[in-house]
Amino acid sequence: MPYTNGILRETLRTAPPGAGVPRFSYDDFELAGYRIPANYPVMLDPRIGNMDANLYTKPEQFEPLRWVPTKAKESACPFQGSALNLGIGSWFPGGFGAHQCPGVPLAELVGRMFITKISNEFDAWEFSGEGLDKSGDIDYVKIPVRIPRDDFGMRFTLN
């Protein structure tokens, strides 16, 4: 199941379901030229770190093999397994630390079960391209959680 885990982790990296983790600043500080006063609400958006080229090789590319150990199978992916060596806080679709969503491990388990079940039960699935925005991405409602705005054209054929 290493590749299934990779698909799930890469999906959560590129499209985390939560819009971010709200926090309040403890002290006044400056960030990217902006002054943030103490006790000001700030949002920690996982999408920023999850797409950081300093952490992920070709971050804009959907590549499940970045989560698959190199010994699992040989591939043409030059950065296979690279995400497995990242530090704490480099991937946080549900936050991290004391405020991490306790449901993330359960969501990963249910996601693996879903991917496995759908792969075994259906002969084929196709994506018509309906429901995409102008850039070719699924048109999501992004806050408070990412969900497709409408039907996005996925059809399944049962075995």
Coordinates of N, CA and C in Angstrom, one line a residue:
M1 N 0.8 -1.2 0.0 CA 0.0 0.0 0.0 C 0.8 1.3 0.0
P2 N 2.1 1.2 -0.2 CA 2.9 2.4 -0.2 C 2.4 3.5 -1.2
Y3 N 2.1 3.0 -2.4 CA 1.6 4.0 -3.4 C 0.3 4.6 -3.0
T4 N -0.6 3.9 -2.5 CA -1.9 4.4 -2.0 C -1.6 5.5 -1.0
N5 N -0.7 5.2 0.0 CA -0.4 6.2 1.0 C 0.2 7.4 0.3
G6 N 1.0 7.2 -0.7 CA 1.6 8.4 -1.4 C 0.5 9.2 -2.1
I7 N -0.5 8.6 -2.7 CA -1.6 9.3 -3.3 C -2.3 10.1 -2.3
L8 N -2.6 9.5 -1.2 CA -3.4 10.2 -0.1 C -2.6 11.4 0.4
R9 N -1.3 11.2 0.8 CA -0.5 12.3 1.3 C -0.3 13.4 0.3
E10 N -0.1 13.0 -0.9 CA 0.1 14.0 -2.0 C -1.1 14.9 -2.2
T11 N -2.3 14.2 -2.1 CA -3.5 14.9 -2.2 C -3.7 15.9 -1.1
L12 N -3.4 15.5 0.1 CA -3.5 16.4 1.3 C -2.5 17.5 1.2
R13 N -1.3 17.2 0.6 CA -0.3 18.3 0.4 C -0.8 19.3 -0.6
T14 N -1.3 18.9 -1.7 CA -1.6 19.8 -2.8 C -3.0 20.5 -2.6
A15 N -3.9 19.8 -1.8 CA -5.2 20.4 -1.6 C -5.7 20.0 -0.2
P16 N -5.0 20.6 0.8 CA -5.5 20.3 2.2 C -6.9 20.8 2.4
P17 N -7.7 20.0 3.2 CA -9.1 20.3 3.3 C -9.4 21.6 4.1
G18 N -8.5 21.9 5.1 CA -8.7 23.0 5.9 C -8.1 24.3 5.3
A19 N -8.7 25.4 5.6 CA -8.2 26.7 5.0 C -7.1 27.3 5.8
G20 N -6.8 26.7 7.0 CA -5.8 27.2 7.8 C -6.1 27.1 9.3
V21 N -5.1 27.5 10.1 CA -5.2 27.3 11.5 C -5.2 28.8 12.1
P22 N -6.3 29.2 12.7 CA -6.3 30.6 13.2 C -5.5 30.6 14.6
R23 N -4.7 31.7 14.7 CA -3.9 31.9 15.9 C -3.9 33.4 16.2
F24 N -3.4 33.8 17.4 CA -3.2 35.2 17.7 C -1.7 35.4 18.0
S25 N -1.2 36.5 17.5 CA 0.2 36.8 17.7 C 0.4 37.2 19.2
Y26 N 1.5 36.8 19.8 CA 1.8 37.1 21.2 C 2.4 38.5 21.3
D27 N 3.3 38.8 20.4 CA 4.0 40.1 20.4 C 3.9 40.8 19.1
D28 N 4.2 42.1 19.0 CA 4.4 42.8 17.8 C 5.5 42.2 17.0
F29 N 5.3 42.0 15.7 CA 6.5 41.6 14.8 C 6.2 42.0 13.4
E30 N 7.3 41.9 12.6 CA 7.1 42.3 11.2 C 7.3 41.0 10.3
L31 N 6.5 40.9 9.3 CA 6.6 39.8 8.4 C 6.4 40.3 7.0
A32 N 7.4 40.0 6.2 CA 7.4 40.4 4.8 C 7.0 41.9 4.6
G33 N 7.5 42.7 5.5 CA 7.3 44.2 5.4 C 6.0 44.7 6.0
Y34 N 5.2 43.7 6.6 CA 4.0 44.1 7.3 C 4.1 44.0 8.8
R35 N 3.7 45.0 9.5 CA 3.7 45.0 11.0 C 2.5 44.3 11.5
I36 N 2.7 43.3 12.3 CA 1.6 42.5 12.9 C 1.6 42.9 14.4
P37 N 0.5 43.5 14.9 CA 0.5 43.9 16.3 C 0.2 42.7 17.2
A38 N 0.6 42.8 18.4 CA 0.3 41.8 19.4 C -1.2 41.5 19.5
N39 N -1.6 40.3 19.8 CA -3.0 39.9 19.9 C -3.8 40.0 18.6
Y40 N -3.1 40.1 17.5 CA -3.8 40.2 16.2 C -4.1 38.8 15.6
P41 N -5.2 38.5 15.1 CA -5.5 37.2 14.5 C -4.6 37.0 13.2
V42 N -4.0 35.8 13.2 CA -3.2 35.4 12.0 C -3.7 34.0 11.6
M43 N -3.5 33.8 10.3 CA -4.0 32.5 9.8 C -2.7 31.7 9.3
L44 N -2.5 30.5 9.8 CA -1.4 29.7 9.3 C -2.0 28.7 8.2
D45 N -1.7 29.0 7.0 CA -2.3 28.3 5.9 C -1.3 27.2 5.5
P46 N -1.7 25.9 5.6 CA -0.8 24.8 5.2 C -0.4 24.8 3.7
R47 N -1.2 25.4 2.9 CA -0.9 25.4 1.4 C 0.4 26.1 1.1
I48 N 0.8 27.1 2.0 CA 2.0 27.9 1.7 C 3.2 27.0 1.9
G49 N 3.3 26.3 3.0 CA 4.4 25.4 3.3 C 4.4 24.2 2.4
N50 N 3.2 23.7 2.1 CA 3.1 22.5 1.3 C 3.5 22.7 -0.2
M51 N 3.6 24.0 -0.6 CA 4.0 24.3 -1.9 C 5.4 25.0 -2.0
D52 N 6.1 24.9 -0.9 CA 7.4 25.6 -0.8 C 8.5 24.7 -1.5
A53 N 9.2 25.4 -2.5 CA 10.2 24.7 -3.2 C 11.4 24.4 -2.4
N54 N 11.6 25.0 -1.3 CA 12.7 24.7 -0.4 C 12.5 23.4 0.4
L55 N 11.2 23.0 0.5 CA 10.9 21.7 1.1 C 10.6 20.6 0.1
Y56 N 9.9 20.9 -0.9 CA 9.4 19.9 -1.9 C 10.0 20.2 -3.3
T57 N 10.7 19.2 -3.9 CA 11.1 19.3 -5.2 C 9.9 19.4 -6.1
K58 N 9.9 20.3 -7.1 CA 8.8 20.5 -8.0 C 7.4 20.4 -7.2
P59 N 7.2 21.4 -6.3 CA 6.0 21.4 -5.5 C 4.7 21.4 -6.3
E60 N 4.7 22.1 -7.4 CA 3.5 22.2 -8.2 C 3.1 20.9 -8.9
Q61 N 4.0 19.9 -8.9 CA 3.8 18.6 -9.6 C 3.1 17.6 -8.6
F62 N 2.1 17.0 -9.0 CA 1.4 15.9 -8.2 C 2.2 14.7 -8.3
E63 N 3.0 14.3 -7.3 CA 3.9 13.1 -7.4 C 3.8 12.2 -6.2
P64 N 2.9 11.2 -6.1 CA 2.8 10.4 -5.0 C 4.1 9.7 -4.6
L65 N 5.0 9.4 -5.5 CA 6.2 8.7 -5.2 C 7.1 9.5 -4.2
R66 N 6.9 10.8 -4.0 CA 7.7 11.5 -3.1 C 7.5 11.0 -1.6
W67 N 6.4 10.3 -1.4 CA 6.0 9.7 -0.1 C 6.3 8.2 0.0
V68 N 6.8 7.6 -1.1 CA 7.0 6.2 -1.1 C 8.5 5.9 -0.9
P69 N 8.9 5.1 0.1 CA 10.3 4.8 0.4 C 11.0 4.3 -0.9
T70 N 12.2 4.6 -1.1 CA 12.9 4.3 -2.3 C 13.0 2.8 -2.5
K71 N 13.0 2.0 -1.4 CA 13.2 0.6 -1.5 C 11.9 -0.1 -1.9
A72 N 10.8 0.6 -1.9 CA 9.5 0.0 -2.2 C 9.4 -0.4 -3.7
K73 N 9.9 0.4 -4.6 CA 9.9 0.0 -6.0 C 10.8 1.0 -6.7
E74 N 11.4 0.6 -7.8 CA 12.2 1.5 -8.6 C 11.3 2.4 -9.5
S75 N 11.7 3.6 -9.7 CA 10.9 4.5 -10.5 C 11.8 5.5 -11.2
A76 N 11.1 6.2 -12.1 CA 11.9 7.3 -12.8 C 11.8 8.6 -12.0
C77 N 11.1 8.6 -10.9 CA 11.0 9.8 -10.1 C 12.3 10.1 -9.3
P78 N 13.1 11.1 -9.7 CA 14.4 11.4 -9.1 C 14.3 11.8 -7.6
F79 N 13.1 12.2 -7.2 CA 13.0 12.6 -5.8 C 12.1 11.7 -5.0
Q80 N 12.0 10.4 -5.4 CA 11.2 9.4 -4.7 C 11.6 9.3 -3.2
G81 N 10.6 9.3 -2.4 CA 10.9 9.2 -0.9 C 11.4 10.5 -0.2
S82 N 11.6 11.5 -1.0 CA 12.2 12.8 -0.4 C 11.3 13.4 0.7
A83 N 10.0 13.3 0.6 CA 9.1 13.9 1.6 C 9.2 13.2 2.9
L84 N 9.7 11.9 2.9 CA 9.7 11.2 4.1 C 10.8 11.7 5.1
N85 N 11.7 12.5 4.6 CA 12.8 13.0 5.4 C 12.6 14.5 5.9
L86 N 11.4 15.0 5.7 CA 11.1 16.4 6.1 C 10.8 16.4 7.6
G87 N 11.1 17.6 8.2 CA 10.9 17.7 9.6 C 9.5 18.0 10.0
I88 N 9.2 18.0 11.3 CA 7.9 18.2 11.8 C 7.5 19.6 11.4
G89 N 6.2 19.7 11.0 CA 5.7 21.0 10.6 C 5.9 21.3 9.1
S90 N 6.5 20.4 8.4 CA 6.7 20.6 6.9 C 5.5 20.1 6.1
W91 N 4.6 19.3 6.7 CA 3.4 18.9 6.1 C 2.3 18.9 7.2
F92 N 1.4 19.7 7.1 CA 0.4 19.8 8.2 C -1.0 20.1 7.7
P93 N -1.6 19.1 7.1 CA -3.0 19.4 6.6 C -4.0 19.6 7.7
G94 N -3.7 19.2 8.9 CA -4.6 19.3 10.0 C -3.9 20.1 11.2
G95 N -2.9 20.9 10.9 CA -2.2 21.6 11.9 C -1.1 20.7 12.5
F96 N -0.4 21.1 13.5 CA 0.6 20.3 14.2 C 0.8 20.8 15.6
G97 N 1.5 20.0 16.4 CA 1.7 20.3 17.8 C 0.5 20.1 18.6
A98 N 0.3 20.8 19.7 CA -0.7 20.7 20.6 C -2.1 20.9 20.0
H99 N -2.1 21.7 18.9 CA -3.4 22.1 18.3 C -3.7 21.3 17.1
Q100 N -3.0 20.2 16.8 CA -3.3 19.4 15.7 C -4.6 18.7 15.8
C101 N -5.3 18.7 14.6 CA -6.6 18.0 14.6 C -6.4 16.5 14.9
P102 N -7.1 16.0 16.0 CA -7.0 14.6 16.3 C -7.6 13.7 15.3
G103 N -8.3 14.2 14.4 CA -8.9 13.4 13.3 C -8.1 13.1 12.1
V104 N -6.9 13.7 12.0 CA -6.0 13.5 10.9 C -5.7 12.0 10.7
P105 N -5.2 11.3 11.7 CA -4.9 9.9 11.5 C -6.1 9.1 11.0
L106 N -7.3 9.4 11.6 CA -8.5 8.7 11.2 C -8.9 9.1 9.7
A107 N -8.7 10.3 9.4 CA -9.0 10.7 8.0 C -8.1 10.0 7.0
E108 N -6.8 9.9 7.4 CA -5.9 9.1 6.5 C -6.3 7.7 6.4
L109 N -6.7 7.1 7.5 CA -7.1 5.7 7.4 C -8.3 5.5 6.5
V110 N -9.3 6.4 6.7 CA -10.6 6.3 5.9 C -10.2 6.6 4.4
G111 N -9.4 7.5 4.2 CA -8.9 7.8 2.8 C -8.3 6.7 2.2
R112 N -7.4 6.0 2.9 CA -6.8 4.8 2.3 C -7.8 3.7 2.0
M113 N -8.8 3.5 2.9 CA -9.8 2.5 2.7 C -10.6 2.9 1.5
F114 N -11.0 4.2 1.3 CA -11.8 4.7 0.2 C -11.0 4.4 -1.1
I115 N -9.8 4.8 -1.2 CA -9.0 4.7 -2.4 C -8.9 3.2 -2.8
T116 N -8.6 2.3 -1.8 CA -8.5 0.9 -2.0 C -9.8 0.3 -2.5
K117 N -10.9 0.7 -1.8 CA -12.2 0.1 -2.2 C -12.7 0.6 -3.6
I118 N -12.5 1.9 -3.8 CA -13.0 2.4 -5.1 C -12.1 1.8 -6.3
S119 N -10.8 1.6 -6.0 CA -10.0 0.9 -7.0 C -10.4 -0.5 -7.3
N120 N -10.8 -1.2 -6.3 CA -11.2 -2.6 -6.5 C -12.6 -2.8 -7.0
E121 N -13.5 -1.9 -6.7 CA -14.9 -2.0 -7.0 C -15.3 -1.5 -8.4
F122 N -14.5 -0.6 -9.0 CA -14.9 0.0 -10.2 C -14.0 -0.3 -11.3
D123 N -14.5 -0.6 -12.5 CA -13.7 -0.9 -13.7 C -12.9 0.3 -14.2
A124 N -13.7 1.4 -14.2 CA -13.0 2.6 -14.7 C -13.7 3.8 -14.2
W125 N -13.0 4.9 -14.2 CA -13.7 6.2 -13.9 C -13.1 7.2 -14.9
E126 N -13.9 8.2 -15.2 CA -13.5 9.2 -16.1 C -13.9 10.6 -15.6
F127 N -13.1 11.5 -16.0 CA -13.3 12.9 -15.5 C -13.6 13.7 -16.8
S128 N -14.8 14.3 -16.8 CA -15.3 15.0 -18.0 C -14.7 16.4 -18.1
G129 N -14.2 16.9 -17.0 CA -13.7 18.3 -17.1 C -14.8 19.3 -16.7
E130 N -16.0 18.9 -16.4 CA -17.0 19.8 -16.0 C -16.7 20.3 -14.6
G131 N -17.1 21.5 -14.3 CA -16.9 22.0 -12.9 C -15.5 22.6 -12.7
L132 N -14.7 22.8 -13.7 CA -13.4 23.3 -13.6 C -13.4 24.8 -13.7
D133 N -12.5 25.5 -13.0 CA -12.4 27.0 -13.1 C -11.6 27.3 -14.4
K134 N -11.3 28.6 -14.6 CA -10.6 29.0 -15.8 C -9.2 28.5 -15.9
S135 N -8.6 28.2 -14.7 CA -7.2 27.7 -14.8 C -7.1 26.2 -15.0
G136 N -8.3 25.5 -15.0 CA -8.3 24.1 -15.2 C -8.4 23.3 -13.9
D137 N -8.5 24.0 -12.7 CA -8.6 23.3 -11.4 C -10.0 23.1 -11.1
I138 N -10.3 22.2 -10.2 CA -11.7 22.0 -9.7 C -12.1 23.3 -9.0
D139 N -13.3 23.8 -9.2 CA -13.7 25.0 -8.6 C -14.2 24.7 -7.2
Y140 N -13.3 25.1 -6.2 CA -13.6 24.8 -4.8 C -14.2 26.0 -4.1
V141 N -15.0 25.7 -3.1 CA -15.3 26.7 -2.0 C -14.1 26.5 -1.1
K142 N -13.3 27.5 -0.8 CA -12.1 27.3 -0.1 C -12.2 27.5 1.4
I143 N -13.1 28.3 1.9 CA -13.2 28.6 3.3 C -14.6 28.2 3.8
P144 N -14.9 27.5 4.9 CA -13.9 27.1 5.9 C -13.1 25.8 5.5
V145 N -13.7 25.0 4.7 CA -13.0 23.8 4.2 C -13.1 23.7 2.7
R146 N -12.2 23.0 2.1 CA -12.2 22.9 0.6 C -13.2 21.8 0.2
I147 N -14.2 22.2 -0.5 CA -15.2 21.2 -1.1 C -15.5 21.7 -2.5
P148 N -15.7 20.8 -3.5 CA -16.1 21.2 -4.8 C -17.4 22.0 -4.8
R149 N -17.4 23.1 -5.5 CA -18.5 24.0 -5.5 C -19.8 23.3 -6.1
D150 N -19.6 22.5 -7.1 CA -20.7 21.8 -7.7 C -20.2 20.4 -8.2
D151 N -21.1 19.7 -9.0 CA -20.6 18.5 -9.6 C -19.4 18.8 -10.4
F152 N -18.4 18.0 -10.3 CA -17.2 18.2 -11.1 C -16.9 17.1 -12.1
G153 N -17.9 16.4 -12.5 CA -17.8 15.6 -13.7 C -17.1 14.3 -13.6
M154 N -17.1 13.6 -12.4 CA -16.5 12.3 -12.3 C -17.5 11.3 -12.4
R155 N -17.3 10.3 -13.2 CA -18.2 9.2 -13.4 C -17.5 7.9 -13.2
F156 N -18.2 6.9 -12.6 CA -17.6 5.6 -12.3 C -18.4 4.5 -13.0
T157 N -17.7 3.4 -13.4 CA -18.3 2.3 -14.0 C -18.1 1.1 -13.1
L158 N -19.2 0.5 -12.6 CA -19.1 -0.6 -11.7 C -18.6 -1.9 -12.4
N159 N -17.8 -2.7 -11.6 CA -17.3 -4.0 -12.1 C -18.5 -4.9 -12.4

